[in-house]
Short mmCIF file of C-alpha atoms and ligand atoms in Angstrom, two decimals:
data_model
loop_
_atom_site.label_atom_id
_atom_site.label_comp_id
_atom_site.label_asym_id
_atom_site.label_seq_id
_atom_site.Cartn_x
_atom_site.Cartn_y
_atom_site.Cartn_z
CA MET R 1 -6.42 -19.78 2.57
CA LYS R 2 -7.45 -17.44 4.86
CA MET R 3 -6.00 -20.43 7.92
CA LYS R 4 -2.53 -20.64 6.25
CA ARG R 5 -2.20 -17.30 5.98
CA LYS R 6 -3.17 -16.11 9.20
CA TYR R 7 -1.16 -20.05 10.51
CA ILE R 8 1.84 -17.93 8.54
CA THR R 9 1.68 -14.89 9.72
CA ALA R 10 1.41 -16.27 13.70
CA LEU R 11 4.58 -18.68 12.56
CA SER R 12 6.63 -15.96 12.00
CA THR R 13 6.14 -13.94 14.72
CA VAL R 14 6.63 -17.11 17.30
CA ILE R 15 9.44 -18.67 16.07
CA GLY R 16 10.57 -15.74 13.71
CA THR R 17 11.81 -15.94 10.02
CA SER R 18 14.34 -18.60 9.92
CA LEU R 19 12.29 -21.50 10.28
CA LEU R 20 9.69 -19.21 7.61
CA LEU R 21 13.10 -19.67 5.34
CA ALA R 22 13.86 -23.22 5.92
CA ALA R 23 9.92 -23.76 5.35
CA CYS R 24 9.42 -21.96 2.04
CA GLY R 25 12.61 -23.69 0.79
CA GLY R 26 15.75 -20.97 0.67
CA GLY R 27 16.74 -17.46 1.05
CA SER R 28 19.20 -16.35 3.59
CA THR R 29 19.07 -13.26 5.32
CA PRO R 30 22.12 -10.44 3.40
CA THR R 31 25.32 -10.38 4.40
CA ASN R 32 27.81 -7.38 2.70
CA SER R 33 27.18 -7.11 -0.84
CA GLY R 34 29.85 -9.15 -2.87
CA SER R 35 30.33 -11.07 0.21
CA THR R 36 31.30 -14.91 0.32
CA THR R 37 29.80 -16.88 3.14
CA THR R 38 32.75 -17.60 5.17
CA PRO R 39 33.44 -21.90 4.87
CA GLY R 40 31.96 -24.16 7.91
CA ALA R 41 29.40 -21.78 8.84
CA ALA R 42 26.71 -22.05 6.05
CA SER R 43 23.50 -24.00 6.67
CA PRO R 44 23.74 -27.57 4.48
CA ALA R 45 20.66 -26.22 2.99
CA ALA R 46 22.97 -22.85 2.16
CA ALA R 47 26.48 -24.89 1.52
CA ALA R 48 23.63 -26.95 -0.84
CA LYS R 49 23.01 -24.23 -3.37
CA LYS R 50 25.16 -24.51 -6.34
CA ALA R 51 28.49 -22.08 -5.69
CA ASP R 52 26.74 -20.18 -8.91
CA GLY R 53 23.39 -19.13 -7.52
CA PRO R 54 21.89 -15.62 -6.05
CA LYS R 55 24.56 -14.67 -3.32
CA LEU R 56 21.72 -11.82 -1.94
CA ASN R 57 18.29 -13.40 -1.30
CA PHE R 58 15.13 -11.34 -0.39
CA ARG R 59 12.04 -11.26 0.81
CA LEU R 60 9.21 -9.28 -0.65
CA ALA R 61 5.39 -9.53 1.78
CA GLU R 62 2.41 -8.26 -0.55
CA THR R 63 -0.87 -8.30 -0.16
CA HIS R 64 -2.46 -8.71 -2.78
CA PRO R 65 -3.07 -11.61 -4.85
CA ALA R 66 -0.56 -12.80 -7.96
CA ASP R 67 -2.28 -11.28 -9.95
CA TYR R 68 -2.64 -7.73 -8.77
CA PRO R 69 -1.32 -4.46 -10.48
CA THR R 70 1.04 -3.62 -7.44
CA THR R 71 1.78 -7.45 -7.02
CA LEU R 72 3.14 -7.31 -10.98
CA GLY R 73 5.34 -4.13 -10.01
CA ASP R 74 6.57 -6.16 -7.12
CA LYS R 75 7.64 -8.95 -9.98
CA LYS R 76 8.97 -6.93 -12.61
CA PHE R 77 11.16 -4.57 -9.58
CA ALA R 78 12.39 -8.02 -8.56
CA GLU R 79 13.11 -9.28 -12.05
CA LEU R 80 15.15 -6.21 -13.13
CA VAL R 81 17.42 -5.89 -9.44
CA ASN R 82 18.08 -9.71 -10.76
CA GLN R 83 18.96 -9.32 -13.94
CA ALA R 84 21.05 -6.07 -13.16
CA SER R 85 23.19 -7.92 -11.10
CA ASP R 86 23.41 -10.76 -13.16
CA GLY R 87 21.51 -13.12 -10.86
CA ARG R 88 23.67 -12.02 -7.70
CA ILE R 89 20.50 -10.32 -6.15
CA LYS R 90 17.52 -13.00 -6.08
CA ILE R 91 13.67 -11.35 -4.24
CA ASP R 92 11.18 -13.27 -3.79
CA VAL R 93 7.84 -11.73 -3.63
CA PHE R 94 5.42 -13.24 -1.08
CA PRO R 95 1.76 -12.42 -2.24
CA ALA R 96 -2.16 -12.09 -0.32
CA SER R 97 -0.28 -11.34 2.75
CA GLN R 98 1.01 -14.60 3.13
CA LEU R 99 3.92 -13.19 5.65
CA GLY R 100 1.37 -11.05 7.74
CA GLU R 101 -0.88 -8.21 7.17
CA GLU R 102 0.65 -4.77 6.45
CA LYS R 103 0.71 -3.77 10.04
CA ALA R 104 2.70 -6.30 10.89
CA VAL R 105 4.67 -6.69 7.45
CA ILE R 106 6.09 -2.97 8.35
CA GLU R 107 7.18 -4.11 11.79
CA GLN R 108 9.03 -6.97 10.59
CA VAL R 109 10.78 -4.83 8.08
CA GLN R 110 11.52 -2.13 10.72
CA LEU R 111 13.69 -4.66 12.21
CA GLY R 112 15.13 -6.78 9.06
CA ALA R 113 13.52 -9.94 9.23
CA ILE R 114 11.21 -8.89 6.21
CA GLU R 115 14.06 -7.23 3.53
CA PHE R 116 11.27 -5.33 1.46
CA THR R 117 7.07 -4.77 0.79
CA ARG R 118 5.10 -2.99 -0.64
CA VAL R 119 2.59 -1.05 1.56
CA SER R 120 0.05 1.71 0.58
CA THR R 121 1.12 5.41 2.83
CA GLY R 122 -2.32 4.97 4.16
CA ALA R 123 -0.50 2.08 6.24
CA LEU R 124 2.87 4.16 7.13
CA GLY R 125 0.57 6.73 8.48
CA GLY R 126 0.60 5.02 11.66
CA PHE R 127 4.27 4.68 11.66
CA ASN R 128 5.95 7.86 10.45
CA LYS R 129 3.00 11.04 11.20
CA GLN R 130 4.28 12.80 7.36
CA TYR R 131 2.32 9.72 6.04
CA GLU R 132 -0.75 10.58 7.13
CA VAL R 133 -0.85 13.87 4.46
CA PHE R 134 -1.68 11.00 1.96
CA SER R 135 -4.44 9.98 4.20
CA LEU R 136 -5.99 14.16 3.93
CA PRO R 137 -9.37 14.13 1.76
CA TYR R 138 -9.43 15.28 -1.33
CA ILE R 139 -6.21 16.66 -1.62
CA PHE R 140 -5.23 15.58 -5.28
CA ASP R 141 -7.64 16.20 -8.15
CA ASN R 142 -6.62 13.46 -10.15
CA ASP R 143 -4.20 10.85 -10.23
CA ASN R 144 -1.55 13.54 -13.20
CA HIS R 145 -2.07 16.17 -10.35
CA GLN R 146 -1.02 13.23 -7.63
CA TRP R 147 1.70 11.42 -9.68
CA LYS R 148 3.24 15.41 -10.78
CA PHE R 149 3.62 16.12 -6.48
CA LEU R 150 4.94 12.65 -6.29
CA GLU R 151 7.96 13.73 -9.01
CA SER R 152 8.26 16.12 -7.67
CA GLU R 153 11.54 17.56 -4.68
CA GLN R 154 9.08 17.22 -1.87
CA GLY R 155 7.75 13.94 -3.14
CA THR R 156 10.78 12.42 -3.71
CA LYS R 157 12.12 13.38 0.34
CA LEU R 158 8.80 12.31 1.51
CA LEU R 159 9.99 9.25 -0.18
CA ASP R 160 13.49 9.69 2.13
CA SER R 161 12.13 10.93 4.94
CA LEU R 162 11.18 7.56 5.55
CA GLU R 163 14.14 6.68 6.52
CA SER R 164 13.67 7.96 10.35
CA SER R 165 11.30 5.20 10.36
CA ARG R 166 13.94 2.59 9.95
CA MET R 167 12.62 1.56 6.69
CA LYS R 168 13.58 3.69 2.52
CA GLY R 169 11.15 4.45 0.42
CA LEU R 170 12.14 3.05 -3.06
CA ALA R 171 9.46 4.25 -5.66
CA TYR R 172 5.27 5.55 -5.30
CA TYR R 173 2.67 3.11 -7.11
CA SER R 174 -0.36 4.74 -8.46
CA SER R 175 -3.50 3.06 -6.24
CA GLY R 176 -6.10 5.44 -8.18
CA ALA R 177 -9.28 7.05 -5.90
CA ARG R 178 -10.87 5.75 -2.63
CA HIS R 179 -14.78 5.51 -2.63
CA PHE R 180 -17.02 4.23 0.24
CA TYR R 181 -19.18 1.10 -0.25
CA SER R 182 -21.66 -0.16 2.41
CA LYS R 183 -23.81 -3.35 2.79
CA LYS R 184 -26.68 -0.68 3.02
CA PRO R 185 -27.81 2.35 0.31
CA ILE R 186 -25.32 4.98 0.42
CA LYS R 187 -26.71 7.78 -2.27
CA SER R 188 -25.85 10.52 -0.02
CA ILE R 189 -23.18 11.51 2.25
CA ALA R 190 -26.64 11.79 5.10
CA ASP R 191 -26.87 7.92 4.66
CA LEU R 192 -22.50 7.48 6.00
CA LYS R 193 -24.32 8.43 9.09
CA GLY R 194 -23.71 6.30 12.30
CA LEU R 195 -22.50 4.02 9.91
CA LYS R 196 -19.69 1.30 11.15
CA ILE R 197 -16.62 2.28 9.20
CA ARG R 198 -13.81 -0.13 7.86
CA VAL R 199 -10.30 1.53 7.52
CA ILE R 200 -6.62 1.49 7.42
CA GLN R 201 -5.91 2.40 10.74
CA ASN R 202 -4.36 5.94 10.91
CA LYS R 203 -5.37 9.03 12.42
CA VAL R 204 -6.24 11.17 9.67
CA ASN R 205 -9.10 8.49 8.31
CA ILE R 206 -10.31 8.38 11.90
CA ASP R 207 -11.59 12.30 12.02
CA LEU R 208 -12.50 11.65 8.19
CA MET R 209 -14.55 9.31 9.54
CA ASN R 210 -15.85 11.38 11.89
CA ALA R 211 -16.76 14.22 10.13
CA LEU R 212 -18.30 12.26 8.06
CA GLY R 213 -20.69 11.50 10.72
CA ALA R 214 -19.92 7.65 10.83
CA ASN R 215 -17.93 5.34 13.23
CA ALA R 216 -14.30 4.67 11.64
CA THR R 217 -13.26 0.66 12.54
CA PRO R 218 -9.73 0.96 12.38
CA MET R 219 -8.82 -3.05 11.20
CA PRO R 220 -6.95 -5.39 8.88
CA TYR R 221 -7.22 -5.47 5.10
CA GLY R 222 -7.55 -9.24 4.91
CA ASP R 223 -9.82 -9.21 8.43
CA VAL R 224 -12.77 -7.53 5.96
CA PHE R 225 -14.70 -9.81 3.69
CA ASN R 226 -15.21 -12.20 7.27
CA ALA R 227 -16.59 -8.58 9.54
CA LEU R 228 -18.56 -7.60 6.08
CA GLN R 229 -20.29 -10.85 6.27
CA THR R 230 -21.05 -10.93 10.46
CA GLY R 231 -21.95 -7.50 10.07
CA VAL R 232 -19.28 -6.35 12.66
CA ILE R 233 -19.07 -3.74 10.08
CA ASP R 234 -21.37 -2.10 8.51
CA ALA R 235 -19.15 -0.72 5.00
CA ALA R 236 -15.64 -0.05 4.75
CA GLU R 237 -14.05 1.87 1.28
CA ASN R 238 -10.89 1.22 -0.98
CA ASN R 239 -10.09 1.62 -5.27
CA TYR R 240 -12.25 -0.74 -7.38
CA PRO R 241 -8.97 -2.65 -7.50
CA SER R 242 -9.04 -3.66 -4.32
CA TYR R 243 -12.92 -3.69 -3.96
CA PHE R 244 -13.67 -6.07 -6.60
CA SER R 245 -9.63 -8.38 -6.22
CA SER R 246 -10.91 -8.44 -2.10
CA ASN R 247 -14.55 -9.57 -3.24
CA HIS R 248 -15.79 -7.14 -0.79
CA PHE R 249 -18.02 -6.58 -3.59
CA GLN R 250 -19.93 -9.69 -3.01
CA GLN R 251 -20.78 -8.15 0.72
CA ALA R 252 -20.90 -4.61 -0.12
CA LYS R 253 -22.87 -4.10 -2.95
CA ASN R 254 -23.37 0.01 -2.55
CA LEU R 255 -20.63 1.66 -4.07
CA ILE R 256 -21.04 5.21 -3.77
CA LEU R 257 -17.67 7.10 -6.27
CA ASP R 258 -17.89 10.05 -4.24
CA GLN R 259 -13.30 10.02 -4.81
CA HIS R 260 -12.44 10.79 -0.93
CA GLN R 261 -8.97 10.29 -0.65
CA ARG R 262 -5.64 9.56 -3.62
CA VAL R 263 -3.47 7.23 -1.14
CA PRO R 264 -0.73 6.21 -2.91
CA GLU R 265 1.56 2.53 -2.90
CA VAL R 266 5.48 2.31 -1.62
CA LEU R 267 7.63 -0.04 -2.39
CA LEU R 268 10.14 0.12 0.36
CA ILE R 269 13.67 -1.33 1.60
CA SER R 270 14.29 -2.19 6.02
CA LYS R 271 17.19 0.32 6.58
CA VAL R 272 19.04 -2.52 7.69
CA ALA R 273 18.73 -4.00 4.41
CA TRP R 274 19.78 -0.96 2.74
CA ASP R 275 22.37 -0.37 4.92
CA LYS R 276 24.22 -3.49 4.60
CA LEU R 277 24.14 -3.00 1.01
CA SER R 278 27.14 -1.91 -1.08
CA ALA R 279 27.15 1.80 -3.22
CA ASP R 280 26.31 -0.35 -5.76
CA ASP R 281 23.65 -2.81 -4.83
CA LYS R 282 21.85 1.02 -3.93
CA ALA R 283 21.84 2.56 -6.92
CA LEU R 284 20.97 -0.72 -8.95
CA ILE R 285 17.68 -1.69 -6.97
CA LYS R 286 16.63 2.19 -6.94
CA LYS R 287 16.83 2.13 -10.36
CA ALA R 288 15.11 -0.93 -10.45
CA ALA R 289 12.06 0.37 -8.04
CA LEU R 290 12.06 3.32 -10.71
CA GLU R 291 12.04 1.75 -13.42
CA SER R 292 9.11 -0.48 -11.99
CA VAL R 293 6.64 1.71 -11.67
CA LYS R 294 6.19 2.23 -15.37
CA THR R 295 4.97 -1.85 -15.39
CA GLN R 296 2.63 -1.10 -11.92
CA LYS R 297 0.67 2.24 -14.11
CA ALA R 298 -0.19 0.16 -17.12
CA GLU R 299 -1.19 -2.80 -15.45
CA TRP R 300 -3.12 -0.63 -12.74
CA ASP R 301 -5.11 1.24 -15.72
CA LYS R 302 -5.58 -2.07 -17.36
CA PHE R 303 -6.85 -3.46 -13.54
CA GLU R 304 -8.85 -1.00 -12.82
CA LYS R 305 -10.84 -0.58 -16.31
CA ASP R 306 -11.44 -4.48 -15.78
CA SER R 307 -11.65 -4.67 -12.52
CA GLU R 308 -15.08 -1.30 -13.18
CA ALA R 309 -16.80 -3.91 -15.70
CA LYS R 310 -16.40 -6.72 -13.38
CA VAL R 311 -18.22 -5.11 -10.25
CA LYS R 312 -20.78 -3.71 -12.44
CA ALA R 313 -21.62 -7.29 -14.51
CA ALA R 314 -22.21 -8.59 -10.88
CA GLY R 315 -24.77 -6.09 -10.05
CA VAL R 316 -22.91 -3.81 -8.08
CA THR R 317 -25.69 -0.34 -7.86
CA ILE R 318 -22.73 2.22 -9.06
CA THR R 319 -23.68 6.02 -7.54
CA ASP R 320 -22.22 8.46 -9.47
CA VAL R 321 -21.21 12.21 -7.74
CA SER R 322 -20.93 14.79 -9.83
CA ASP R 323 -20.53 17.36 -7.12
CA LEU R 324 -17.85 17.05 -4.94
CA LYS R 325 -18.02 20.56 -3.03
CA PRO R 326 -21.39 19.06 -0.34
CA TRP R 327 -18.91 16.35 0.23
CA GLN R 328 -15.46 18.17 -0.08
CA ASP R 329 -16.53 21.03 2.69
CA ALA R 330 -17.99 18.76 4.87
CA VAL R 331 -14.23 16.88 5.07
CA LYS R 332 -12.72 20.68 5.38
CA PRO R 333 -12.39 20.25 9.03
CA VAL R 334 -9.93 17.89 8.80
CA ILE R 335 -7.91 19.77 6.07
CA GLU R 336 -7.38 22.21 7.89
CA LYS R 337 -7.04 20.69 11.38
CA TYR R 338 -3.70 19.25 9.59
CA ARG R 339 -2.83 21.77 7.54
CA ASN R 340 0.14 23.34 10.03
CA ASP R 341 1.26 19.91 10.78
CA TYR R 342 2.14 19.19 7.07
CA LYS R 343 2.42 23.13 6.07
CA GLU R 344 5.60 22.73 3.14
CA THR R 345 3.82 18.84 0.91
CA LEU R 346 0.65 20.97 1.28
CA GLU R 347 2.06 24.07 -0.29
CA ALA R 348 3.75 21.27 -2.72
CA ILE R 349 0.54 19.25 -3.23
CA GLU R 350 -1.02 22.76 -4.04
CA LYS R 351 1.71 23.96 -6.64
CA ALA R 352 1.57 20.75 -8.49
CA ARG R 353 -2.15 21.29 -9.03
CA LYS R 354 -0.90 24.40 -11.01
C1 LIG H 401 -5.11 -1.01 -0.85
C2 LIG H 401 -3.91 -1.32 -0.96
C3 LIG H 401 -3.62 -2.34 0.72
C4 LIG H 401 -4.98 -2.23 1.84
C5 LIG H 401 -5.44 -1.93 1.69
C6 LIG H 401 -6.18 -1.24 3.12
O1 LIG H 401 -6.23 -0.19 -1.68
O2 LIG H 401 -3.62 -1.51 -1.72
O3 LIG H 401 -2.17 -2.39 0.54
O4 LIG H 401 -3.49 -1.15 2.38
O5 LIG H 401 -6.17 -0.79 1.03
O6 LIG H 401 -7.40 -0.55 2.44
O7 LIG H 401 -5.95 -1.87 3.91
#
């Protein structure tokens, strides 16, 4: 599986997407909505397609496996788009990083080679500075607080600001709280000292690990399991669903519920693909994305509980943090360092708290 994933990623990068599409048994690059293919110009595969088949065929890249809540959200989105367009628009969801790791996928999305993706705002922080705000520690009290902000005017503005990075944000998805997990026992901040901790690549994450006395080691999500196994890293951090579904819990059996970040997910489309769509298609895609949030949230709540139960049953040592204050104090300098850069957003987050 690992080999296959890497192989497909390399294939996609080296020889471009057209061959990959053929290998995957279909797909066509977007044409203007409603337009028909010029007779004679179509590929044999396209010509063989039934006349009443989809006119627009897109790909959606997803890091997580097929049963993960974000993937179920993606699939709901694809289904709603297909229904609302009477089968004219088909979006194929490629789970389990089949189209590449998040950073590589975002680059392809910027070029228009992949049309849709669902990624973490943590990964977007490496491409759009405004998104680093979500990696700041303890800025949200809980999921409700976060959703109040995400659905506010400023939250929507942030989603729209992706256009400057050649993407168009469609909707936010839930992602819970992130916690540290390590091969060695971690019972307090002091235990993080000197640990090599894998993070999603962005500047805030590096500052955050430094503030906690640890060493940040950015690497793709798909490499973390092996890196833990071989001792390249000592620890990593994520939410319950990722900790469980990635099997990281098998390698790093000590989890501390410090809730240092709440980093939402984003469903987005390439600006290249977006600009080719008709106004009607833009509207139905946006509507379907927002409608799919309900499914994703419900699946998230279920999977989060289920993951917690499963890692407990697997014998993971879990340390609860009853007082977050020492953690919040330790990372305050990170927030102060970035306060001016994200002034407007941080104020809106503060407002959403009340
Ligand atoms: C998960 C997130 C993924 C990916 C991963 C990571 O929580 O859903 O999209 O960003 O974290 O740590 O790389």
